[in-house]
C-alpha cells in the first residue's frame, strides 16, 4: 500500500483550547507519529463541576506509543503545554521545544518526577530535529508569549506548515517580530498543507501591534489619582513589560501579585526575554507606598475565583486593599464563558468605589491571534495546496474554510478525530477516530463519558437521598427504612418534614411487601428508589438522586 | 414624628432582573405601602443549580402585609411580572396593570388558583388609581413589549416618577411611541425623584428605533436561499411583527415554534396590539413548504436548553429540520452569562452547514432600554430633584449616579435593601433592610441562604459518599462499615476500587474503636466522615461530601 501522510487533531479542532495534533507518515496503520502540543482546557460548573483540568483523550496515541517519535510544543501557553505533565507517563516520547517553552514544560514534568532531560531544547529555524520520517523546525512567530513558533514539518510527501498560535506583529515589544522574509523562505520549496490558527477568523479588522497600546496605558497610569491595579494573562510577557514601563514613567513602583505572575516574570528574566524590567517591590513594602506611586500587576483577568483580582475585589490581599479613587485596568479580553466571573469582580470593585477600565474602548488590549486579514496574509505568503483550519470552535473552522475558498484556495474541514491523508490528491478524510476528553479530577484521570461527572451534575440539579433498610436473618425488615437528604428543602407542601414523608411512604411499602420482593436486592432497591422519587416529586416537585443501602443480617 | 416617603428596592437595584420596589408614606414604621413590580431572575449552574426560578425575598413585605395598598406592574416582562403568581399568597394585595400586562399577570395567578379579579385593569394616563396615600398613573413608554409604562406616583410629599424599563423610540412598530409632550405634562408640577432604568447606561451611542432594522431584516429574508429561522425574545411583539412582515414581503410563510412564541402572539392579537399579523402555518404544514418560502420564528434566543432553537440545533423538532443552505438569525443580544449556551447552538448549527447571522453587525437588533443619551434626555425632561438609579448591577447604578451628577443633578445610590426617605431634604438613606433571594426549587420556595443549594453545589464539586454502620444490641459493630459512592472515580492511585480503600480504612478504625466512641452517635459520625474524607483525599485527591447512617439494633 502507498504510504500516507496523516493529520489527526485530538483536541483544538472544534474548541478553543486543549490543542493536540498528530502527524503520521508511513504505510496505513503503521505510520510513525509525532505529536504537536499537549494542551488543556478549563472546566466550568455547567459541564464539568469539580473537575480540575480538561485534557485531550490520548487513548489512540497510547495504543501506538511505540510509534511516537516526538512531542513538539509550539509555545508555553497552557492550552498547548498544560497537559505535558499529566499525560507524559502515557506517551513517554521525547519532548522538543524552544528554550522558554522547555522551561515551562520541564516544570510541569518535574511535578510528576520526570527528569529535565525528557525535554530537548531546540533552536529556531534553520535548526531542525529529526523524528522518524519527519524533519521539524521551529519557525518564530509573534504571539502573546515569548518564543512562540510555527512548525515547518518536512516529510517524504512534502513540507507541511503548522502555524501554531500567531499574529502578524512587526513590533511585539517582547520577543520576535513576525518575519515575512523568513516565512517566505519556509514557503519556497512549496507547502503541501497549512494547518492554521482559526480563533480570530471572525475579527474582520487588521490586527494591531502590541506596541500600539503603550501610549494609552501610560496616559492612564499618569492620570490616575490613586493606586492602579492592572490585570492581564501572566504569560503575556510583552504586556507585563508595557504595563511596567508605563508605571515607571508615571512614577509608580511595580508590585506583582499572584503566583503565576511572579513565576512568569522570573522565567522570562531567566531565559533572557525580559530585560530591563523594573525592580519589583514586595507586597509588604507596597502597602507603605503612597497610592499614586504604585502599580499592582495581578493575576485573574478572567475572573478566576482564587486569583489575586478576585481576592482584591473582595477585600484585603497580602495587606493590600483597593479603595475609592483607585483604578482597576483589565488589559485583557474576557474569554466567552467567563463573563459571569469577570462581571462579579467589576461589581465588587464598583461597590468599593474603584474606577474600572476595561477593553471596551479597544485602547488597552490587543489580541495575540491573527485576525481575518492576517490569516489571508499567511495563506498568501505560504501558498499552500490546502488550508486546514485548526484551533477553533466549529464556527471558526467553517468560517476559516470559507475564507480560504473565497481566495481560490482549497480549505478542508477536519474536526477532532478526523484522519486526513495529506499525501492524497485531493487531500481527504480517510478515517475517523472516536475522541473524547479526559478529566483531571482531584489526582485521578477519568474519561469525560465515564459518568462520574454526570452523576455530580445530577446531584447538583436534583439533590440526593440516602435510604437504608435492614433485613433480618429471617428475611423480614428490621425496623423501618431510614432516609437522609442532602441538597433538598426540609419541608414541602404538606408542611411535614420531607424525610418523614419519604419514610412513611417507604415504610408503607416495606411493611406490606412480599418476602420474595424483600429477598431480591436488585428489585427491592429499584422499588425503594422509585418510591422516594415519586414521593419527593409530590411533596417538593423534585426527583432526587437516590442511594439505597440494604443491609442483610447474616 | 414627621411622615416619611420611603423608597426600598427589594430586587433590581444591584442586578439586572428580579425587579421589586417598595414605596411607602406615613409615620416612620407605620407607612402605607405600594409595591412596584414582582419580577424573577434566572438561575445558573454556577450559583443556583437545579433551581427553577429566583424571586425577590419579600419577607419584609409579608410582615407588613396589612399595610400594602396595591401591587403595580409596569409591563409584562418576566423580570417585572414573573413572581406575581409565586408570591401572591404571601402578599394578597390588589394588583394593578394595564390590559396587556394584566392578561399575563392573570395567567400567572391562575396557575395558583387566584381568580382574575385579583388584577384590576387600569387605563393609561390621565387615568389614576388611588392606593392609600398614593395616586398612581400608568404613563406609556416605548420598550420592547406592548403597553410598557412608567408610573407617576403622587404622594403628599410630591410627585415621584418610576421610569420602568424604557427607551425613547418615536417609531416603535408596535405599541406607543415615546411621547415627550405627555412626559412634559407629567413633569409640570415638579418631580421630587426619578427612579430610573440603568441597564444600558454603559451604551454611549444614541438609541436606535425598532423601525430602523426592518429594511435589513427584509433584505436578509429576500436574499437567503433556503429556509430562514429567526429567534428573538417572544415578548418582543414589535420584533415578531418586523420579522413576520419581512417574511411576507419576501414570499415566506411564518411558522411559530415554542410555546412562549405562540402564547405571546395570541395575547398580542387578543389585546389588539398585533393587527394584520400574517396567518401562521402549523409545523406539519410548514414541513411541506419549499424551504425558500418559510420563516420559522422560534424561542430560545438565549441558548436555553429546552427551547425551540436548541432543539432545532440538535436535530428534528416537530418534523422540521435545519439543513445546509439554511440561515439562522439571532435578532437578539446575548445577555451576559448566557454566552456558553448561545455559542453551543451556533456551533451545532455550523455543524449542520447552517449560516448563522448574529447581531455583531448591529443591523438585526436594537435594544429596548435607554442608552446614555436617552437617559440624559429623560433626566432633562423630568428635571427631578434627585435621580435614583434602579434596575442595574452595581456598576450600572454607580455609572448612572455619575451621569446624573455630570449634568449637575443629584444622584443617589440605593442598592437592594436601602431605605431612602424621599421627603427628607436632602434625600438620604434612613434604614437598611436585610434582603436575600428566594428560590423556587421544584414546587417549594426556599431561601437562597438556607443551605439547600449550597449542599448541592458541594456535591457537584466534591462527589458524595454514603457510609452505613450497624451497631448491635451490645454496642459492638455488626459486620463492617459499608460505602457507596456517587460522582467519584472508581479507582484511584492504588488501583484498588475506591470503596474498598474507604471501607478498609473505616473498618480499621471501627474494629479498634472503644465502646465509648461507638456509643456516641455524634462523635462516631464525625469520625467516620473524617476518615472517608482523608482516605479519599489520599486515594483520588478529592474530599467528598459524606452521609453517615448509623443503625443501632434495639
Coordinates of C-alpha atoms in Angstrom, one line a residue, chain B residues 19-463:
Chain B
X19 CA -37.4 43.9 39.9
X20 CA -39.3 44.7 43.0
X21 CA -39.5 48.2 44.5
X22 CA -41.5 49.4 47.5
X23 CA -42.8 52.9 48.2
X24 CA -44.3 53.9 51.5
X25 CA -45.8 57.0 53.0
X26 CA -46.6 57.8 56.6
X27 CA -45.2 58.0 60.1
X28 CA -41.9 56.0 60.4
X29 CA -42.7 52.3 60.8
X30 CA -46.3 52.9 60.0
X31 CA -46.1 53.8 56.3
X32 CA -48.8 52.6 54.0
X33 CA -47.1 50.7 51.2
X34 CA -47.3 50.0 47.5
X35 CA -45.2 47.6 45.5
X36 CA -43.9 48.2 42.0
X37 CA -43.2 45.0 40.0
X38 CA -42.7 41.5 41.2
X39 CA -40.2 40.0 38.8
X40 CA -37.9 37.0 38.6
X41 CA -34.4 36.3 37.5
X42 CA -33.0 33.1 36.2
X43 CA -30.8 30.5 37.9
X44 CA -27.5 29.1 36.6
X45 CA -25.3 26.2 37.3
X46 CA -22.6 28.3 38.9
X47 CA -24.7 29.7 41.8
X48 CA -28.1 28.0 41.7
X49 CA -28.0 24.6 40.1
X50 CA -31.4 22.8 39.9
X51 CA -33.3 25.9 40.9
X52 CA -36.3 26.8 38.7
X53 CA -36.6 30.5 39.3
X54 CA -35.2 33.2 41.5
X55 CA -37.6 35.5 43.2
X56 CA -37.2 38.5 45.4
X57 CA -37.2 37.9 49.1
X58 CA -40.5 39.5 50.3
X59 CA -40.2 38.7 54.0
X60 CA -40.1 42.4 54.9
X61 CA -43.3 43.0 52.9
X62 CA -45.0 39.9 54.2
X63 CA -44.6 41.1 57.8
X64 CA -46.3 44.3 56.8
X65 CA -49.0 42.8 54.6
X66 CA -51.8 44.7 56.2
X67 CA -50.2 47.9 55.1
X68 CA -49.9 47.1 51.4
X69 CA -52.4 49.1 49.3
X70 CA -51.5 47.8 45.9
X71 CA -49.1 46.0 43.6
X72 CA -48.4 47.9 40.4
X73 CA -46.9 46.0 37.4
X74 CA -45.2 48.3 34.9
X75 CA -45.0 45.8 32.0
X76 CA -45.3 42.1 31.1
X77 CA -41.6 41.0 31.0
X78 CA -40.8 38.1 33.3
X79 CA -38.3 40.2 35.3
X80 CA -41.2 42.5 36.3
X81 CA -44.3 40.3 36.4
X82 CA -42.8 36.7 36.7
X83 CA -43.1 36.4 40.5
X84 CA -46.7 37.6 40.8
X85 CA -48.1 34.1 40.8
X86 CA -45.5 32.6 43.1
X87 CA -45.6 35.4 45.7
X88 CA -49.3 36.4 45.6
X89 CA -50.3 34.2 48.5
X90 CA -47.7 35.9 50.7
X91 CA -48.9 39.5 50.0
X92 CA -52.6 39.3 49.0
X93 CA -52.8 42.9 47.9
X94 CA -54.8 44.1 44.8
X95 CA -52.7 44.0 41.6
X96 CA -53.0 46.9 39.1
X97 CA -51.8 46.8 35.5
X98 CA -52.7 47.9 32.0
X99 CA -54.7 45.5 29.9
X100 CA -51.9 43.6 28.1
X101 CA -49.8 43.3 31.3
X102 CA -52.9 42.3 33.3
X103 CA -53.5 39.5 30.7
X104 CA -50.1 38.0 31.6
X105 CA -50.4 38.6 35.4
X106 CA -53.8 36.8 35.4
X107 CA -52.4 33.8 33.6
X108 CA -49.7 33.5 36.3
X109 CA -52.2 33.9 39.1
X110 CA -54.5 31.4 37.6
X111 CA -51.8 28.7 37.9
X112 CA -52.2 29.2 41.7
X113 CA -55.9 29.3 41.5
X114 CA -56.2 33.0 42.2
X115 CA -59.2 34.5 40.4
X116 CA -58.9 37.0 37.6
X117 CA -60.4 39.8 39.7
X118 CA -57.2 40.0 41.8
X119 CA -55.9 42.1 38.9
X120 CA -57.6 45.4 38.1
X121 CA -57.1 46.7 34.6
X122 CA -56.1 50.4 34.6
X123 CA -56.1 52.7 31.6
X124 CA -53.2 54.9 30.8
X125 CA -52.5 58.5 32.0
X126 CA -54.6 60.6 32.8
X127 CA -56.4 57.7 34.5
X128 CA -55.3 57.2 38.1
X129 CA -55.6 54.6 40.8
X130 CA -55.8 55.6 44.4
X131 CA -54.0 53.3 46.8
X132 CA -53.8 54.5 50.3
X133 CA -52.0 57.9 50.3
X134 CA -50.7 57.2 46.7
X135 CA -52.4 58.3 43.5
X136 CA -50.7 56.3 40.7
X137 CA -50.9 56.7 36.9
X138 CA -49.5 54.5 34.2
X139 CA -47.7 56.7 31.7
X140 CA -46.9 54.9 28.4
X141 CA -43.3 54.5 27.4
X142 CA -41.7 52.7 24.5
X143 CA -39.8 49.5 25.4
X144 CA -39.7 46.0 23.8
X145 CA -43.2 44.8 24.8
X146 CA -46.6 46.4 24.3
X147 CA -48.1 48.7 26.9
X148 CA -45.0 49.3 28.9
X149 CA -45.4 52.1 31.4
X150 CA -43.6 54.3 33.8
X151 CA -45.5 55.4 36.9
X152 CA -46.3 58.8 38.0
X153 CA -46.8 58.4 41.8
X154 CA -48.4 61.3 43.6
X155 CA -47.8 61.4 47.3
X156 CA -48.5 64.0 50.0
X157 CA -44.8 64.9 49.7
X158 CA -44.9 65.4 46.0
X159 CA -44.7 63.5 42.7
X160 CA -42.3 60.7 42.2
X161 CA -41.7 59.1 38.8
X162 CA -40.8 55.4 38.4
X163 CA -39.5 55.0 34.8
X164 CA -39.9 51.3 34.5
X165 CA -38.0 49.9 31.6
X166 CA -38.0 52.3 28.7
X167 CA -36.3 53.7 25.7
X168 CA -37.1 56.8 23.7
X169 CA -38.5 55.5 20.5
X170 CA -40.7 57.7 18.3
X171 CA -41.5 54.7 15.9
X172 CA -41.7 51.5 17.8
X173 CA -43.5 49.4 15.1
X174 CA -45.9 48.0 17.7
X175 CA -47.3 50.0 20.7
X176 CA -47.0 53.5 21.8
X177 CA -44.2 55.9 20.7
X178 CA -42.4 57.7 23.5
X179 CA -44.4 60.9 23.9
X180 CA -42.3 63.8 25.0
X181 CA -45.3 66.1 25.4
X182 CA -47.1 63.7 27.6
X183 CA -44.0 63.3 29.8
X184 CA -43.5 67.1 29.9
X185 CA -47.1 67.3 31.2
X186 CA -46.2 64.7 33.9
X187 CA -43.2 66.8 34.8
X188 CA -45.0 70.1 35.0
X189 CA -45.9 70.1 38.8
X190 CA -42.3 69.3 39.6
X191 CA -40.8 65.9 40.2
X192 CA -39.3 65.0 43.6
X193 CA -37.4 62.0 42.5
X194 CA -36.9 59.9 39.4
X195 CA -36.3 56.2 39.9
X196 CA -34.7 55.4 36.6
X197 CA -33.8 52.3 34.5
X198 CA -30.0 51.8 34.4
X199 CA -29.4 48.7 32.3
X200 CA -27.9 50.5 29.2
X201 CA -26.0 53.3 31.0
X202 CA -22.8 52.0 29.5
X203 CA -24.0 52.3 25.9
X204 CA -22.8 55.7 24.8
X205 CA -24.4 56.0 21.4
X206 CA -28.0 57.2 21.0
X207 CA -30.6 54.5 21.0
X208 CA -32.0 53.3 17.7
X209 CA -35.6 52.9 16.8
X210 CA -37.2 49.5 16.4
X211 CA -38.3 50.6 12.9
X212 CA -34.7 51.1 11.8
X213 CA -33.9 47.4 11.4
X214 CA -36.9 46.4 9.2
X215 CA -35.2 47.0 5.9
X216 CA -32.1 45.0 6.7
X217 CA -34.1 42.1 8.0
X218 CA -36.2 42.2 4.9
X219 CA -33.1 42.1 2.7
X220 CA -31.8 39.1 4.6
X221 CA -35.0 37.2 4.2
X222 CA -35.2 38.0 0.5
X223 CA -31.6 37.1 -0.2
X224 CA -31.4 33.9 1.9
X225 CA -31.6 30.8 -0.3
X226 CA -33.0 28.2 2.0
X227 CA -35.2 28.3 5.0
X228 CA -34.8 31.2 7.4
X229 CA -35.1 30.6 11.1
X230 CA -35.2 33.6 13.4
X231 CA -35.1 33.9 17.1
X232 CA -35.8 36.8 19.5
X233 CA -37.5 37.2 22.9
X234 CA -41.1 36.0 22.4
X235 CA -42.3 39.1 24.3
X236 CA -40.8 41.4 21.7
X237 CA -44.0 41.7 19.8
X238 CA -42.7 44.6 17.6
X239 CA -39.8 42.4 16.5
X240 CA -42.1 39.5 15.8
X241 CA -44.1 41.8 13.6
X242 CA -41.0 43.2 11.9
X243 CA -39.8 39.6 11.2
X244 CA -43.2 38.4 10.0
X245 CA -43.7 41.4 7.8
X246 CA -40.3 41.0 6.2
X247 CA -41.1 37.3 5.6
X248 CA -44.4 38.1 4.0
X249 CA -42.7 40.5 1.6
X250 CA -40.0 38.0 0.8
X251 CA -42.6 35.4 0.0
X252 CA -42.2 33.4 3.1
X253 CA -44.9 31.9 5.3
X254 CA -44.5 32.2 9.0
X255 CA -44.4 29.2 11.4
X256 CA -44.2 29.8 15.2
X257 CA -42.2 27.3 17.3
X258 CA -42.1 27.3 21.0
X259 CA -45.0 27.8 23.5
X260 CA -44.0 31.3 24.6
X261 CA -43.9 32.4 21.0
X262 CA -47.4 31.2 20.2
X263 CA -48.8 32.5 23.5
X264 CA -47.3 35.9 23.1
X265 CA -48.7 36.3 19.6
X266 CA -52.1 35.2 20.8
X267 CA -52.1 37.6 23.7
X268 CA -51.0 40.5 21.5
X269 CA -53.7 39.7 18.9
X270 CA -56.3 39.3 21.7
X271 CA -55.4 42.7 23.3
X272 CA -55.5 44.4 20.0
X273 CA -51.8 45.3 19.9
X274 CA -51.0 43.0 17.0
X275 CA -53.1 43.8 13.9
X276 CA -52.6 42.4 10.4
X277 CA -50.1 39.8 11.6
X278 CA -49.9 37.2 8.8
X279 CA -51.7 33.9 9.2
X280 CA -49.3 31.4 10.6
X281 CA -48.8 27.8 9.3
X282 CA -48.6 24.9 11.7
X283 CA -45.3 22.9 11.8
X284 CA -46.8 20.0 10.0
X285 CA -47.8 22.2 7.1
X286 CA -44.5 24.1 7.2
X287 CA -42.6 20.9 6.7
X288 CA -44.3 20.6 3.3
X289 CA -43.4 24.1 2.0
X290 CA -40.4 24.8 -0.2
X291 CA -37.6 25.9 2.1
X292 CA -37.2 29.3 0.4
X293 CA -40.9 30.1 1.3
X294 CA -40.6 29.6 5.0
X295 CA -39.7 31.6 8.1
X296 CA -39.5 29.8 11.4
X297 CA -40.0 32.2 14.3
X298 CA -38.6 30.4 17.3
X299 CA -38.0 30.7 21.1
X300 CA -34.6 30.3 22.7
X301 CA -32.5 33.4 21.7
X302 CA -30.5 33.0 24.9
X303 CA -29.5 29.4 24.3
X304 CA -32.0 27.9 26.7
X305 CA -31.6 24.1 26.6
X306 CA -35.2 23.1 26.1
X307 CA -36.3 25.9 23.8
X308 CA -37.0 25.5 20.1
X309 CA -33.6 27.0 19.0
X310 CA -31.7 24.4 21.0
X311 CA -33.9 21.6 19.7
X312 CA -33.5 22.6 16.1
X313 CA -29.8 23.0 16.5
X314 CA -29.6 19.4 17.8
X315 CA -31.9 17.7 15.3
X316 CA -35.5 17.5 14.3
X317 CA -38.2 19.4 16.1
X318 CA -41.9 18.9 15.3
X319 CA -40.9 17.3 11.9
X320 CA -38.8 20.4 11.0
X321 CA -35.0 20.2 10.5
X322 CA -32.4 22.8 9.5
X323 CA -30.0 21.9 6.7
X324 CA -27.0 23.2 4.8
X325 CA -28.0 26.3 2.9
X326 CA -30.5 27.5 5.6
X327 CA -30.0 30.7 7.6
X328 CA -30.4 31.2 11.3
X329 CA -30.8 34.7 12.5
X330 CA -30.3 35.8 16.1
X331 CA -32.4 39.0 16.1
X332 CA -31.3 39.4 19.7
X333 CA -28.5 40.2 22.0
X334 CA -26.8 37.6 24.2
X335 CA -27.3 38.5 27.8
X336 CA -24.0 38.4 29.7
X337 CA -23.8 35.0 31.3
X338 CA -25.7 33.2 28.5
X339 CA -22.8 33.1 26.1
X340 CA -22.0 29.4 26.6
X341 CA -25.5 28.3 25.7
X342 CA -25.7 30.5 22.7
X343 CA -22.3 29.5 21.4
X344 CA -23.2 25.8 21.8
X345 CA -26.1 26.4 19.5
X346 CA -24.1 28.3 16.9
X347 CA -21.5 25.5 16.7
X348 CA -24.2 22.9 16.4
X349 CA -25.8 24.9 13.6
X350 CA -22.4 25.3 12.0
X351 CA -22.0 21.5 12.0
X352 CA -25.2 21.3 10.0
X353 CA -23.9 23.8 7.5
X354 CA -26.4 26.4 8.5
X355 CA -25.3 30.0 8.1
X356 CA -25.6 31.8 11.4
X357 CA -26.2 35.6 11.4
X358 CA -25.9 37.3 14.8
X359 CA -26.2 40.9 16.0
X360 CA -22.4 41.7 15.7
X361 CA -23.2 43.9 12.7
X362 CA -25.8 45.8 14.7
X363 CA -28.2 45.5 11.8
X364 CA -30.7 43.0 13.1
X365 CA -31.4 44.0 16.7
X366 CA -31.9 47.1 18.7
X367 CA -32.1 47.3 22.5
X368 CA -35.4 48.1 24.4
X369 CA -33.6 50.1 27.0
X370 CA -32.5 53.7 27.1
X371 CA -28.8 54.3 26.3
X372 CA -26.9 57.0 28.0
X373 CA -28.0 59.9 25.8
X374 CA -31.7 58.8 26.2
X375 CA -31.2 58.6 30.0
X376 CA -29.9 62.2 29.9
X377 CA -32.9 63.2 27.8
X378 CA -35.3 61.8 30.4
X379 CA -33.4 63.5 33.3
X380 CA -33.7 66.7 31.4
X381 CA -37.4 66.3 30.5
X382 CA -38.4 65.5 34.1
X383 CA -35.9 67.7 35.9
X384 CA -36.2 65.7 39.1
X385 CA -34.7 67.0 42.4
X386 CA -32.9 63.6 42.6
X387 CA -32.2 60.7 40.3
X388 CA -32.2 57.3 42.0
X389 CA -30.8 54.7 39.5
X390 CA -32.6 51.3 39.6
X391 CA -32.6 48.1 37.5
X392 CA -28.9 47.5 37.1
X393 CA -25.9 45.9 38.6
X394 CA -23.8 47.9 40.9
X395 CA -21.6 49.0 38.1
X396 CA -24.6 50.4 36.2
X397 CA -26.1 52.1 39.2
X398 CA -22.8 53.9 40.1
X399 CA -22.3 54.9 36.4
X400 CA -25.8 56.3 36.4
X401 CA -25.2 58.3 39.5
X402 CA -22.1 59.7 37.9
X403 CA -24.1 60.5 34.8
X404 CA -26.7 62.4 36.7
X405 CA -24.0 64.3 38.7
X406 CA -22.2 65.2 35.5
X407 CA -25.2 67.4 34.5
X408 CA -25.5 69.0 37.9
X409 CA -28.3 66.8 39.3
X410 CA -28.2 64.9 42.5
X411 CA -27.8 61.2 42.0
X412 CA -28.4 58.8 45.0
X413 CA -27.2 55.3 45.0
X414 CA -29.7 52.9 46.7
X415 CA -29.0 49.2 46.4
X416 CA -31.4 46.4 47.3
X417 CA -32.3 46.8 51.0
X418 CA -31.6 50.5 51.3
X419 CA -34.5 52.6 52.6
X420 CA -34.4 56.2 51.3
X421 CA -36.6 58.9 52.7
X422 CA -37.5 60.9 49.6
X423 CA -39.3 63.5 51.6
X424 CA -36.1 64.3 53.5
X425 CA -34.0 67.2 52.3
X426 CA -31.5 66.1 51.2
X427 CA -32.9 62.7 50.3
X428 CA -31.0 60.1 52.4
X429 CA -30.8 56.5 53.5
X430 CA -32.7 56.1 56.8
X431 CA -32.6 52.4 57.2
X432 CA -31.3 49.2 55.8
X433 CA -33.3 46.0 55.4
X434 CA -31.5 42.6 55.1
X435 CA -32.6 41.3 51.7
X436 CA -31.9 38.0 50.2
X437 CA -33.3 35.9 47.3
X438 CA -35.9 33.2 47.3
X439 CA -35.5 30.1 45.1
X440 CA -38.4 28.3 43.5
X441 CA -36.9 24.8 43.8
X442 CA -39.3 22.3 42.3
X443 CA -42.6 23.3 43.8
X444 CA -41.1 24.7 47.0
X445 CA -39.8 28.2 47.9
X446 CA -36.5 28.1 49.8
X447 CA -34.3 30.9 51.0
X448 CA -31.1 31.4 49.0
X449 CA -29.1 31.2 52.2
X450 CA -30.9 28.1 53.6
X451 CA -28.0 25.9 52.6
X452 CA -30.1 23.6 50.4
X453 CA -28.4 24.8 47.1
X454 CA -25.0 25.1 48.8
X455 CA -25.1 21.4 49.6
X456 CA -26.0 20.6 46.0
X457 CA -23.0 22.7 44.8
X458 CA -20.7 20.9 47.2
X459 CA -21.9 17.5 45.9
X460 CA -21.3 18.8 42.3
X461 CA -17.8 19.8 43.2
X462 CA -16.8 17.0 45.6
X463 CA -19.0 14.0 44.9

